[in-house]
Amino acid sequence: MERWPDKGGRSAVFGRFAAVVFAAVALLSLPNAPALAQTAALTATPQAQHAPAHRATPPRAASAGSATDASERPVLPRLIAIAPPDDDDAIPRFALYAARDIEQLGLQFPAQAPNGASASTDTEVIITMSLRDSATTRMRDFSRQHMNEPMTLIVDGVEMITATIRSELGGKFQLQMPKEKARLLFQRVLAKAGPAT
């Protein structure tokens, strides 16, 4: 019995991943990217082979262990970018290597306030980062050791974000950072991913 994905499936999955990352980098380079991203999401057509069949189902009573409502989903720990202090030599640094440590990146634009005002959506994005097992263990130990302290996250030798650790970090967490740094992060990870086939 072969393991999925086979060679053809793997290259197809990687090709789709590379296309998504490339589109995210392209969107980040546009000045009105949030508006375009929202428009693109509304007009995108799903591929037929992956589109789930949606049927009207009656509402079910939520059990104590299920998370059916979006507000019940677990909140991921988030590192929010701060300006590094003048004497940043004392700040602990955590190094990741894109090819070895990062498993997945996701891009999200911050939600706008109900009154339509949004200061951060024009300048910041939220990146969801998933780490491989060895990096998860290192990140968990590092965050426990440096709780409520500032830290600098470095990817492939480039400082990406300085933020204060407010909760334990593990294999999946979020980075709220300026678009320019997010673009650089995606470029570094995509460069390590190899050629698309």
CSV table of N, CA and C in Angstrom, one decimal, residues 30-194:
chain,number,residue,atom,x,y,z
A,30,LEU,N,0.9,45.2,-3.0
A,30,LEU,CA,0.0,46.2,-3.5
A,30,LEU,C,-0.5,47.1,-2.4
A,31,PRO,N,-0.6,48.5,-2.7
A,31,PRO,CA,-1.0,49.4,-1.6
A,31,PRO,C,-2.4,49.2,-1.1
A,32,ASN,N,-3.4,48.7,-1.8
A,32,ASN,CA,-4.7,48.4,-1.3
A,32,ASN,C,-5.0,46.9,-1.3
A,33,ALA,N,-4.0,46.2,-0.8
A,33,ALA,CA,-4.1,44.7,-0.7
A,33,ALA,C,-5.3,44.2,0.1
A,34,PRO,N,-5.7,44.8,1.2
A,34,PRO,CA,-6.8,44.3,1.9
A,34,PRO,C,-8.1,44.2,1.1
A,35,ALA,N,-8.4,45.3,0.3
A,35,ALA,CA,-9.6,45.4,-0.5
A,35,ALA,C,-9.5,44.3,-1.6
A,36,LEU,N,-8.3,44.2,-2.2
A,36,LEU,CA,-8.2,43.2,-3.3
A,36,LEU,C,-8.4,41.8,-2.8
A,37,ALA,N,-7.8,41.5,-1.6
A,37,ALA,CA,-7.8,40.2,-1.0
A,37,ALA,C,-9.3,39.8,-0.7
A,38,GLN,N,-10.1,40.7,-0.2
A,38,GLN,CA,-11.4,40.5,0.1
A,38,GLN,C,-12.2,40.2,-1.1
A,39,THR,N,-12.0,41.0,-2.2
A,39,THR,CA,-12.7,40.9,-3.4
A,39,THR,C,-12.3,39.6,-4.1
A,40,ALA,N,-11.0,39.2,-4.1
A,40,ALA,CA,-10.6,37.9,-4.7
A,40,ALA,C,-11.2,36.8,-4.0
A,41,ALA,N,-11.4,36.8,-2.7
A,41,ALA,CA,-12.0,35.7,-2.0
A,41,ALA,C,-13.4,35.5,-2.3
A,42,LEU,N,-14.1,36.6,-2.6
A,42,LEU,CA,-15.5,36.5,-3.0
A,42,LEU,C,-15.7,35.9,-4.4
A,43,THR,N,-14.8,36.2,-5.3
A,43,THR,CA,-15.0,35.8,-6.7
A,43,THR,C,-14.3,34.6,-7.1
A,44,ALA,N,-13.5,34.0,-6.2
A,44,ALA,CA,-12.7,32.8,-6.5
A,44,ALA,C,-13.6,31.7,-6.7
A,45,THR,N,-13.4,30.8,-7.7
A,45,THR,CA,-14.2,29.6,-7.9
A,45,THR,C,-13.4,28.4,-7.5
A,46,PRO,N,-14.0,27.6,-6.6
A,46,PRO,CA,-13.3,26.4,-6.1
A,46,PRO,C,-13.1,25.4,-7.2
A,47,GLN,N,-12.1,24.6,-7.1
A,47,GLN,CA,-11.8,23.5,-8.1
A,47,GLN,C,-12.9,22.4,-7.8
A,48,ALA,N,-13.4,21.8,-8.9
A,48,ALA,CA,-14.5,20.9,-8.8
A,48,ALA,C,-14.1,19.7,-8.0
A,49,GLN,N,-12.9,19.2,-8.1
A,49,GLN,CA,-12.5,17.9,-7.4
A,49,GLN,C,-12.4,18.1,-5.9
A,50,HIS,N,-12.2,19.3,-5.4
A,50,HIS,CA,-12.0,19.6,-4.0
A,50,HIS,C,-13.2,20.3,-3.4
A,51,ALA,N,-14.2,20.7,-4.1
A,51,ALA,CA,-15.3,21.4,-3.6
A,51,ALA,C,-16.2,20.5,-2.8
A,52,PRO,N,-16.5,20.8,-1.5
A,52,PRO,CA,-17.4,19.9,-0.8
A,52,PRO,C,-18.8,20.1,-1.2
A,53,ALA,N,-19.6,19.1,-1.1
A,53,ALA,CA,-21.0,19.2,-1.4
A,53,ALA,C,-21.7,19.8,-0.1
A,54,HIS,N,-22.3,21.0,-0.3
A,54,HIS,CA,-22.9,21.7,0.8
A,54,HIS,C,-24.4,21.4,0.8
A,55,ARG,N,-24.9,20.9,1.9
A,55,ARG,CA,-26.3,20.6,2.0
A,55,ARG,C,-26.8,21.2,3.2
A,56,ALA,N,-28.1,21.7,3.1
A,56,ALA,CA,-28.7,22.3,4.3
A,56,ALA,C,-28.9,21.2,5.3
A,57,THR,N,-28.4,21.5,6.5
A,57,THR,CA,-28.6,20.5,7.6
A,57,THR,C,-29.2,21.2,8.8
A,58,PRO,N,-30.0,20.5,9.5
A,58,PRO,CA,-30.7,21.2,10.7
A,58,PRO,C,-29.6,21.5,11.7
A,59,PRO,N,-29.8,22.5,12.5
A,59,PRO,CA,-28.8,22.8,13.5
A,59,PRO,C,-28.8,21.7,14.6
A,60,ARG,N,-27.6,21.4,15.1
A,60,ARG,CA,-27.4,20.4,16.1
A,60,ARG,C,-27.1,21.1,17.4
A,61,ALA,N,-27.5,20.5,18.4
A,61,ALA,CA,-27.1,21.0,19.8
A,61,ALA,C,-25.6,20.7,20.0
A,62,ALA,N,-24.9,21.7,20.4
A,62,ALA,CA,-23.4,21.6,20.5
A,62,ALA,C,-23.2,20.8,21.8
A,63,SER,N,-22.3,19.9,21.7
A,63,SER,CA,-21.9,19.1,22.9
A,63,SER,C,-20.8,19.9,23.6
A,64,ALA,N,-20.6,19.5,24.8
A,64,ALA,CA,-19.6,20.3,25.7
A,64,ALA,C,-18.2,20.3,25.1
A,65,GLY,N,-17.8,19.2,24.3
A,65,GLY,CA,-16.5,19.2,23.8
A,65,GLY,C,-16.3,19.7,22.4
A,66,SER,N,-17.4,20.1,21.7
A,66,SER,CA,-17.3,20.5,20.3
A,66,SER,C,-17.2,22.0,20.2
A,67,ALA,N,-16.5,22.5,19.2
A,67,ALA,CA,-16.4,23.9,18.9
A,67,ALA,C,-17.1,24.2,17.6
A,68,THR,N,-18.4,24.4,17.6
A,68,THR,CA,-19.1,24.7,16.4
A,68,THR,C,-19.2,26.1,16.1
A,69,ASP,N,-19.1,27.0,17.1
A,69,ASP,CA,-19.1,28.4,16.8
A,69,ASP,C,-17.7,29.0,16.7
A,70,ALA,N,-17.5,29.9,15.8
A,70,ALA,CA,-16.2,30.5,15.6
A,70,ALA,C,-15.6,31.1,16.9
A,71,SER,N,-16.5,31.6,17.8
A,71,SER,CA,-16.0,32.2,19.0
A,71,SER,C,-15.5,31.2,20.0
A,72,GLU,N,-15.9,29.9,19.7
A,72,GLU,CA,-15.5,28.8,20.6
A,72,GLU,C,-14.1,28.2,20.2
A,73,ARG,N,-13.6,28.6,19.0
A,73,ARG,CA,-12.4,28.0,18.5
A,73,ARG,C,-11.2,28.5,19.5
A,74,PRO,N,-10.2,27.6,19.6
A,74,PRO,CA,-9.1,28.0,20.5
A,74,PRO,C,-8.4,29.2,19.9
A,75,VAL,N,-8.0,30.1,20.7
A,75,VAL,CA,-7.2,31.2,20.2
A,75,VAL,C,-5.7,30.9,20.2
A,76,LEU,N,-5.1,31.1,19.1
A,76,LEU,CA,-3.6,30.9,19.0
A,76,LEU,C,-2.9,32.0,19.7
A,77,PRO,N,-1.8,31.6,20.4
A,77,PRO,CA,-0.9,32.7,20.9
A,77,PRO,C,-0.4,33.6,19.8
A,78,ARG,N,-0.3,34.9,20.1
A,78,ARG,CA,0.1,35.8,19.1
A,78,ARG,C,1.2,36.7,19.6
A,79,LEU,N,2.3,36.8,18.8
A,79,LEU,CA,3.3,37.8,19.0
A,79,LEU,C,3.0,39.0,18.3
A,80,ILE,N,2.9,40.2,18.9
A,80,ILE,CA,2.6,41.4,18.3
A,80,ILE,C,3.9,42.3,18.2
A,81,ALA,N,4.2,42.7,17.0
A,81,ALA,CA,5.5,43.5,16.8
A,81,ALA,C,5.5,44.7,17.7
A,82,ILE,N,6.7,44.9,18.3
A,82,ILE,CA,7.0,46.1,19.0
A,82,ILE,C,8.2,46.7,18.4
A,83,ALA,N,8.4,48.0,18.7
A,83,ALA,CA,9.7,48.6,18.3
A,83,ALA,C,10.8,48.1,19.1
A,84,PRO,N,11.9,47.6,18.5
A,84,PRO,CA,13.0,47.1,19.4
A,84,PRO,C,13.6,48.3,20.1
A,85,PRO,N,14.0,48.0,21.4
A,85,PRO,CA,14.6,49.1,22.2
A,85,PRO,C,16.0,49.4,21.6
A,86,ASP,N,16.5,50.6,22.0
A,86,ASP,CA,17.8,51.0,21.5
A,86,ASP,C,18.9,50.0,21.8
A,87,ASP,N,18.9,49.4,23.0
A,87,ASP,CA,19.9,48.4,23.4
A,87,ASP,C,19.2,47.0,23.3
A,88,ASP,N,19.2,46.6,22.0
A,88,ASP,CA,18.5,45.3,21.7
A,88,ASP,C,19.5,44.1,21.8
A,89,ASP,N,20.7,44.4,22.3
A,89,ASP,CA,21.7,43.2,22.4
A,89,ASP,C,21.3,42.3,23.6
A,90,ALA,N,20.5,42.9,24.5
A,90,ALA,CA,20.1,42.1,25.7
A,90,ALA,C,18.9,41.3,25.4
A,91,ILE,N,18.2,41.5,24.3
A,91,ILE,CA,17.0,40.8,24.0
A,91,ILE,C,17.3,39.4,23.5
A,92,PRO,N,16.7,38.3,24.1
A,92,PRO,CA,16.9,37.0,23.6
A,92,PRO,C,16.4,36.8,22.2
A,93,ARG,N,17.2,36.0,21.4
A,93,ARG,CA,16.8,35.7,20.0
A,93,ARG,C,16.5,34.3,19.8
A,94,PHE,N,15.5,34.0,19.0
A,94,PHE,CA,15.1,32.7,18.6
A,94,PHE,C,15.3,32.5,17.1
A,95,ALA,N,16.1,31.6,16.7
A,95,ALA,CA,16.4,31.4,15.3
A,95,ALA,C,15.7,30.2,14.7
A,96,LEU,N,15.0,30.4,13.5
A,96,LEU,CA,14.4,29.4,12.8
A,96,LEU,C,15.1,29.3,11.4
A,97,TYR,N,15.0,28.2,10.8
A,97,TYR,CA,15.5,28.0,9.4
A,97,TYR,C,14.3,27.5,8.6
A,98,ALA,N,14.0,28.2,7.5
A,98,ALA,CA,12.8,28.0,6.8
A,98,ALA,C,12.7,26.6,6.3
A,99,ALA,N,13.7,26.0,5.7
A,99,ALA,CA,13.7,24.7,5.1
A,99,ALA,C,13.6,23.6,6.2
A,100,ARG,N,14.1,23.8,7.4
A,100,ARG,CA,14.2,22.8,8.4
A,100,ARG,C,13.1,22.9,9.4
A,101,ASP,N,12.7,24.2,9.8
A,101,ASP,CA,11.8,24.4,11.0
A,101,ASP,C,10.4,24.8,10.6
A,102,ILE,N,10.2,25.4,9.5
A,102,ILE,CA,8.8,26.0,9.3
A,102,ILE,C,8.1,25.0,8.4
A,103,GLU,N,6.9,24.6,8.9
A,103,GLU,CA,6.1,23.6,8.1
A,103,GLU,C,5.0,24.3,7.3
A,104,GLN,N,4.4,25.4,7.8
A,104,GLN,CA,3.4,26.1,7.1
A,104,GLN,C,3.2,27.5,7.5
A,105,LEU,N,2.9,28.4,6.6
A,105,LEU,CA,2.6,29.8,6.9
A,105,LEU,C,1.2,30.1,6.3
A,106,GLY,N,0.4,30.9,7.0
A,106,GLY,CA,-0.9,31.4,6.6
A,106,GLY,C,-0.9,32.9,6.7
A,107,LEU,N,-1.7,33.5,5.8
A,107,LEU,CA,-1.8,35.0,5.8
A,107,LEU,C,-3.2,35.4,6.1
A,108,GLN,N,-3.4,36.4,7.0
A,108,GLN,CA,-4.7,36.9,7.3
A,108,GLN,C,-4.6,38.4,7.5
A,109,PHE,N,-5.6,39.1,7.0
A,109,PHE,CA,-5.6,40.6,7.3
A,109,PHE,C,-6.5,40.8,8.5
A,110,PRO,N,-6.0,41.7,9.4
A,110,PRO,CA,-6.8,42.0,10.6
A,110,PRO,C,-8.2,42.5,10.3
A,111,ALA,N,-9.1,42.1,11.1
A,111,ALA,CA,-10.5,42.5,10.9
A,111,ALA,C,-10.7,44.0,11.2
A,112,GLN,N,-11.6,44.6,10.4
A,112,GLN,CA,-11.8,46.0,10.6
A,112,GLN,C,-12.8,46.2,11.7
A,113,ALA,N,-12.7,47.3,12.4
A,113,ALA,CA,-13.6,47.7,13.4
A,113,ALA,C,-15.0,47.9,12.9
A,114,PRO,N,-16.0,47.7,13.7
A,114,PRO,CA,-17.4,47.8,13.2
A,114,PRO,C,-17.7,49.2,12.6
A,115,ASN,N,-17.1,50.2,13.0
A,115,ASN,CA,-17.3,51.6,12.5
A,115,ASN,C,-16.6,51.8,11.2
A,116,GLY,N,-15.8,50.8,10.7
A,116,GLY,CA,-15.1,50.9,9.4
A,116,GLY,C,-13.7,51.4,9.6
A,117,ALA,N,-13.4,51.9,10.8
A,117,ALA,CA,-12.1,52.5,11.0
A,117,ALA,C,-11.1,51.3,11.3
A,118,SER,N,-9.9,51.4,10.7
A,118,SER,CA,-8.9,50.4,10.9
A,118,SER,C,-7.6,50.9,10.7
A,119,ALA,N,-6.8,51.1,11.7
A,119,ALA,CA,-5.5,51.7,11.6
A,119,ALA,C,-4.5,50.6,11.2
A,120,SER,N,-4.6,49.4,11.7
A,120,SER,CA,-3.6,48.4,11.5
A,120,SER,C,-3.8,47.6,10.2
A,121,THR,N,-5.0,47.6,9.6
A,121,THR,CA,-5.1,46.8,8.4
A,121,THR,C,-4.3,47.3,7.2
A,122,ASP,N,-4.0,48.6,7.2
A,122,ASP,CA,-3.3,49.2,6.1
A,122,ASP,C,-1.8,48.9,6.3
A,123,THR,N,-1.3,48.6,7.4
A,123,THR,CA,0.1,48.5,7.7
A,123,THR,C,0.5,47.1,8.2
A,124,GLU,N,-0.4,46.4,8.8
A,124,GLU,CA,0.0,45.1,9.4
A,124,GLU,C,-0.9,43.9,8.9
A,125,VAL,N,-0.3,42.7,9.0
A,125,VAL,CA,-1.0,41.5,8.7
A,125,VAL,C,-0.7,40.5,9.8
A,126,ILE,N,-1.5,39.4,9.8
A,126,ILE,CA,-1.3,38.4,10.8
A,126,ILE,C,-0.8,37.1,10.0
A,127,ILE,N,0.3,36.6,10.5
A,127,ILE,CA,0.8,35.4,9.9
A,127,ILE,C,0.6,34.2,10.9
A,128,THR,N,0.1,33.1,10.4
A,128,THR,CA,0.0,32.0,11.3
A,128,THR,C,1.1,31.0,10.9
A,129,MET,N,1.9,30.7,11.8
A,129,MET,CA,3.1,29.9,11.6
A,129,MET,C,3.0,28.5,12.3
A,130,SER,N,3.2,27.5,11.5
A,130,SER,CA,3.3,26.1,12.1
A,130,SER,C,4.7,25.6,11.9
A,131,LEU,N,5.2,25.1,13.0
A,131,LEU,CA,6.6,24.6,13.1
A,131,LEU,C,6.6,23.1,13.1
A,132,ARG,N,7.7,22.5,12.6
A,132,ARG,CA,8.0,21.1,12.7
A,132,ARG,C,8.3,20.7,14.1
A,133,ASP,N,8.3,19.4,14.4
A,133,ASP,CA,8.4,18.9,15.8
A,133,ASP,C,9.6,19.4,16.6
A,134,SER,N,10.8,19.3,16.0
A,134,SER,CA,12.0,19.7,16.7
A,134,SER,C,11.9,21.2,17.0
A,135,ALA,N,11.4,22.1,16.1
A,135,ALA,CA,11.3,23.5,16.3
A,135,ALA,C,10.2,23.8,17.4
A,136,THR,N,9.2,23.0,17.4
A,136,THR,CA,8.1,23.2,18.3
A,136,THR,C,8.6,23.0,19.8
A,137,THR,N,9.4,22.0,20.0
A,137,THR,CA,10.0,21.7,21.3
A,137,THR,C,10.9,22.9,21.7
A,138,ARG,N,11.8,23.3,20.8
A,138,ARG,CA,12.7,24.4,21.1
A,138,ARG,C,11.9,25.7,21.4
A,139,MET,N,10.8,26.0,20.6
A,139,MET,CA,10.0,27.2,20.8
A,139,MET,C,9.3,27.1,22.2
A,140,ARG,N,8.7,26.0,22.5
A,140,ARG,CA,8.0,25.9,23.8
A,140,ARG,C,9.0,26.1,25.0
A,141,ASP,N,10.2,25.5,24.9
A,141,ASP,CA,11.1,25.7,26.0
A,141,ASP,C,11.6,27.2,26.1
A,142,PHE,N,11.8,27.8,24.9
A,142,PHE,CA,12.3,29.2,24.9
A,142,PHE,C,11.2,30.1,25.4
A,143,SER,N,10.0,29.9,25.1
A,143,SER,CA,8.9,30.8,25.5
A,143,SER,C,8.6,30.6,27.0
A,144,ARG,N,8.8,29.4,27.5
A,144,ARG,CA,8.6,29.2,29.0
A,144,ARG,C,9.7,29.9,29.7
A,145,GLN,N,10.9,29.8,29.2
A,145,GLN,CA,12.1,30.5,29.9
A,145,GLN,C,12.0,32.0,29.8
A,146,HIS,N,11.4,32.6,28.8
A,146,HIS,CA,11.5,34.0,28.6
A,146,HIS,C,10.1,34.6,28.7
A,147,MET,N,9.2,34.0,29.4
A,147,MET,CA,7.8,34.6,29.6
A,147,MET,C,7.8,36.0,30.0
A,148,ASN,N,6.9,36.8,29.4
A,148,ASN,CA,6.8,38.3,29.7
A,148,ASN,C,8.1,39.1,29.4
A,149,GLU,N,8.9,38.6,28.6
A,149,GLU,CA,10.1,39.3,28.1
A,149,GLU,C,10.0,39.5,26.6
A,150,PRO,N,10.7,40.5,26.1
A,150,PRO,CA,10.8,40.7,24.7
A,150,PRO,C,11.7,39.7,24.1
A,151,MET,N,11.4,39.3,22.8
A,151,MET,CA,12.3,38.4,22.1
A,151,MET,C,12.3,38.8,20.6
A,152,THR,N,13.3,38.4,20.0
A,152,THR,CA,13.4,38.7,18.5
A,152,THR,C,13.4,37.3,17.8
A,153,LEU,N,12.5,37.2,16.8
A,153,LEU,CA,12.4,36.0,16.0
A,153,LEU,C,13.3,36.2,14.7
A,154,ILE,N,14.2,35.3,14.5
A,154,ILE,CA,15.1,35.4,13.3
A,154,ILE,C,14.8,34.2,12.4
A,155,VAL,N,14.6,34.5,11.1
A,155,VAL,CA,14.4,33.4,10.1
A,155,VAL,C,15.5,33.5,9.1
A,156,ASP,N,16.3,32.4,9.0
A,156,ASP,CA,17.4,32.4,8.0
A,156,ASP,C,18.3,33.6,8.2
A,157,GLY,N,18.6,34.0,9.4
A,157,GLY,CA,19.6,35.0,9.7
A,157,GLY,C,19.0,36.4,9.6
A,158,VAL,N,17.7,36.6,9.3
A,158,VAL,CA,17.1,37.9,9.2
A,158,VAL,C,16.1,38.2,10.3
A,159,GLU,N,16.3,39.3,11.0
A,159,GLU,CA,15.4,39.6,12.1
A,159,GLU,C,14.0,39.9,11.5
A,160,MET,N,13.0,39.2,11.9
A,160,MET,CA,11.6,39.3,11.4
A,160,MET,C,10.7,40.2,12.3
A,161,ILE,N,10.8,39.9,13.6
A,161,ILE,CA,9.9,40.6,14.5
A,161,ILE,C,10.5,40.6,15.9
A,162,THR,N,10.3,41.7,16.6
A,162,THR,CA,10.6,41.8,18.1
A,162,THR,C,9.2,41.9,18.7
A,163,ALA,N,9.0,41.1,19.7
A,163,ALA,CA,7.7,41.1,20.4
A,163,ALA,C,7.9,40.6,21.8
A,164,THR,N,6.9,40.8,22.7
A,164,THR,CA,6.9,40.4,24.0
A,164,THR,C,6.1,39.0,24.1
A,165,ILE,N,6.7,38.0,24.8
A,165,ILE,CA,6.1,36.7,24.9
A,165,ILE,C,5.1,36.8,26.0
A,166,ARG,N,3.8,36.7,25.7
A,166,ARG,CA,2.7,36.8,26.7
A,166,ARG,C,2.1,35.4,27.1
A,167,SER,N,2.4,34.4,26.3
A,167,SER,CA,1.9,33.1,26.6
A,167,SER,C,2.8,32.1,26.0
A,168,GLU,N,2.7,30.8,26.4
A,168,GLU,CA,3.6,29.8,25.9
A,168,GLU,C,3.3,29.6,24.4
A,169,LEU,N,4.4,29.5,23.7
A,169,LEU,CA,4.3,29.3,22.3
A,169,LEU,C,4.7,27.8,22.0
A,170,GLY,N,4.1,27.3,21.0
A,170,GLY,CA,4.4,25.9,20.6
A,170,GLY,C,4.5,25.7,19.1
A,171,GLY,N,3.9,24.7,18.6
A,171,GLY,CA,4.0,24.4,17.2
A,171,GLY,C,3.2,25.3,16.3
A,172,LYS,N,2.2,26.0,16.8
A,172,LYS,CA,1.4,26.9,16.0
A,172,LYS,C,1.1,28.2,16.7
A,173,PHE,N,1.4,29.3,16.1
A,173,PHE,CA,1.2,30.6,16.8
A,173,PHE,C,1.1,31.7,15.7
A,174,GLN,N,0.7,32.9,16.1
A,174,GLN,CA,0.5,34.0,15.1
A,174,GLN,C,1.5,35.1,15.3
A,175,LEU,N,1.9,35.8,14.3
A,175,LEU,CA,2.7,36.9,14.3
A,175,LEU,C,1.9,38.1,13.7
A,176,GLN,N,1.8,39.2,14.5
A,176,GLN,CA,1.1,40.4,13.9
A,176,GLN,C,2.3,41.3,13.7
A,177,MET,N,2.5,41.6,12.4
A,177,MET,CA,3.7,42.3,11.9
A,177,MET,C,3.4,43.2,10.8
A,178,PRO,N,4.3,44.1,10.5
A,178,PRO,CA,4.2,45.0,9.4
A,178,PRO,C,4.2,44.2,8.1
A,179,LYS,N,3.5,44.7,7.1
A,179,LYS,CA,3.4,44.0,5.8
A,179,LYS,C,4.8,43.8,5.1
A,180,GLU,N,5.7,44.8,5.3
A,180,GLU,CA,7.0,44.7,4.7
A,180,GLU,C,7.8,43.5,5.3
A,181,LYS,N,7.7,43.3,6.6
A,181,LYS,CA,8.4,42.1,7.2
A,181,LYS,C,7.7,40.8,6.8
A,182,ALA,N,6.4,40.9,6.7
A,182,ALA,CA,5.6,39.7,6.3
A,182,ALA,C,6.0,39.3,4.8
A,183,ARG,N,6.2,40.2,4.0
A,183,ARG,CA,6.6,40.0,2.6
A,183,ARG,C,8.0,39.3,2.6
A,184,LEU,N,8.9,39.9,3.4
A,184,LEU,CA,10.2,39.3,3.5
A,184,LEU,C,10.2,37.9,4.1
A,185,LEU,N,9.4,37.6,5.0
A,185,LEU,CA,9.2,36.3,5.6
A,185,LEU,C,8.7,35.3,4.5
A,186,PHE,N,7.7,35.6,3.8
A,186,PHE,CA,7.2,34.8,2.7
A,186,PHE,C,8.3,34.5,1.7
A,187,GLN,N,9.0,35.6,1.3
A,187,GLN,CA,10.0,35.4,0.3
A,187,GLN,C,11.1,34.5,0.8
A,188,ARG,N,11.5,34.6,2.0
A,188,ARG,CA,12.6,33.7,2.6
A,188,ARG,C,12.1,32.2,2.6
A,189,VAL,N,10.9,32.0,3.0
A,189,VAL,CA,10.3,30.6,3.0
A,189,VAL,C,10.1,30.1,1.6
A,190,LEU,N,9.6,30.9,0.7
A,190,LEU,CA,9.4,30.4,-0.6
A,190,LEU,C,10.7,30.1,-1.3
A,191,ALA,N,11.8,30.9,-1.1
A,191,ALA,CA,13.1,30.7,-1.7
A,191,ALA,C,13.6,29.3,-1.2
A,192,LYS,N,13.3,28.9,0.0
A,192,LYS,CA,13.8,27.6,0.5
A,192,LYS,C,13.0,26.5,0.1
A,193,ALA,N,11.8,26.7,-0.5
A,193,ALA,CA,10.9,25.7,-0.9
A,193,ALA,C,11.4,24.9,-2.1
A,194,GLY,N,12.2,25.6,-2.9
A,194,GLY,CA,12.7,24.9,-4.2
A,194,GLY,C,11.8,25.3,-5.3
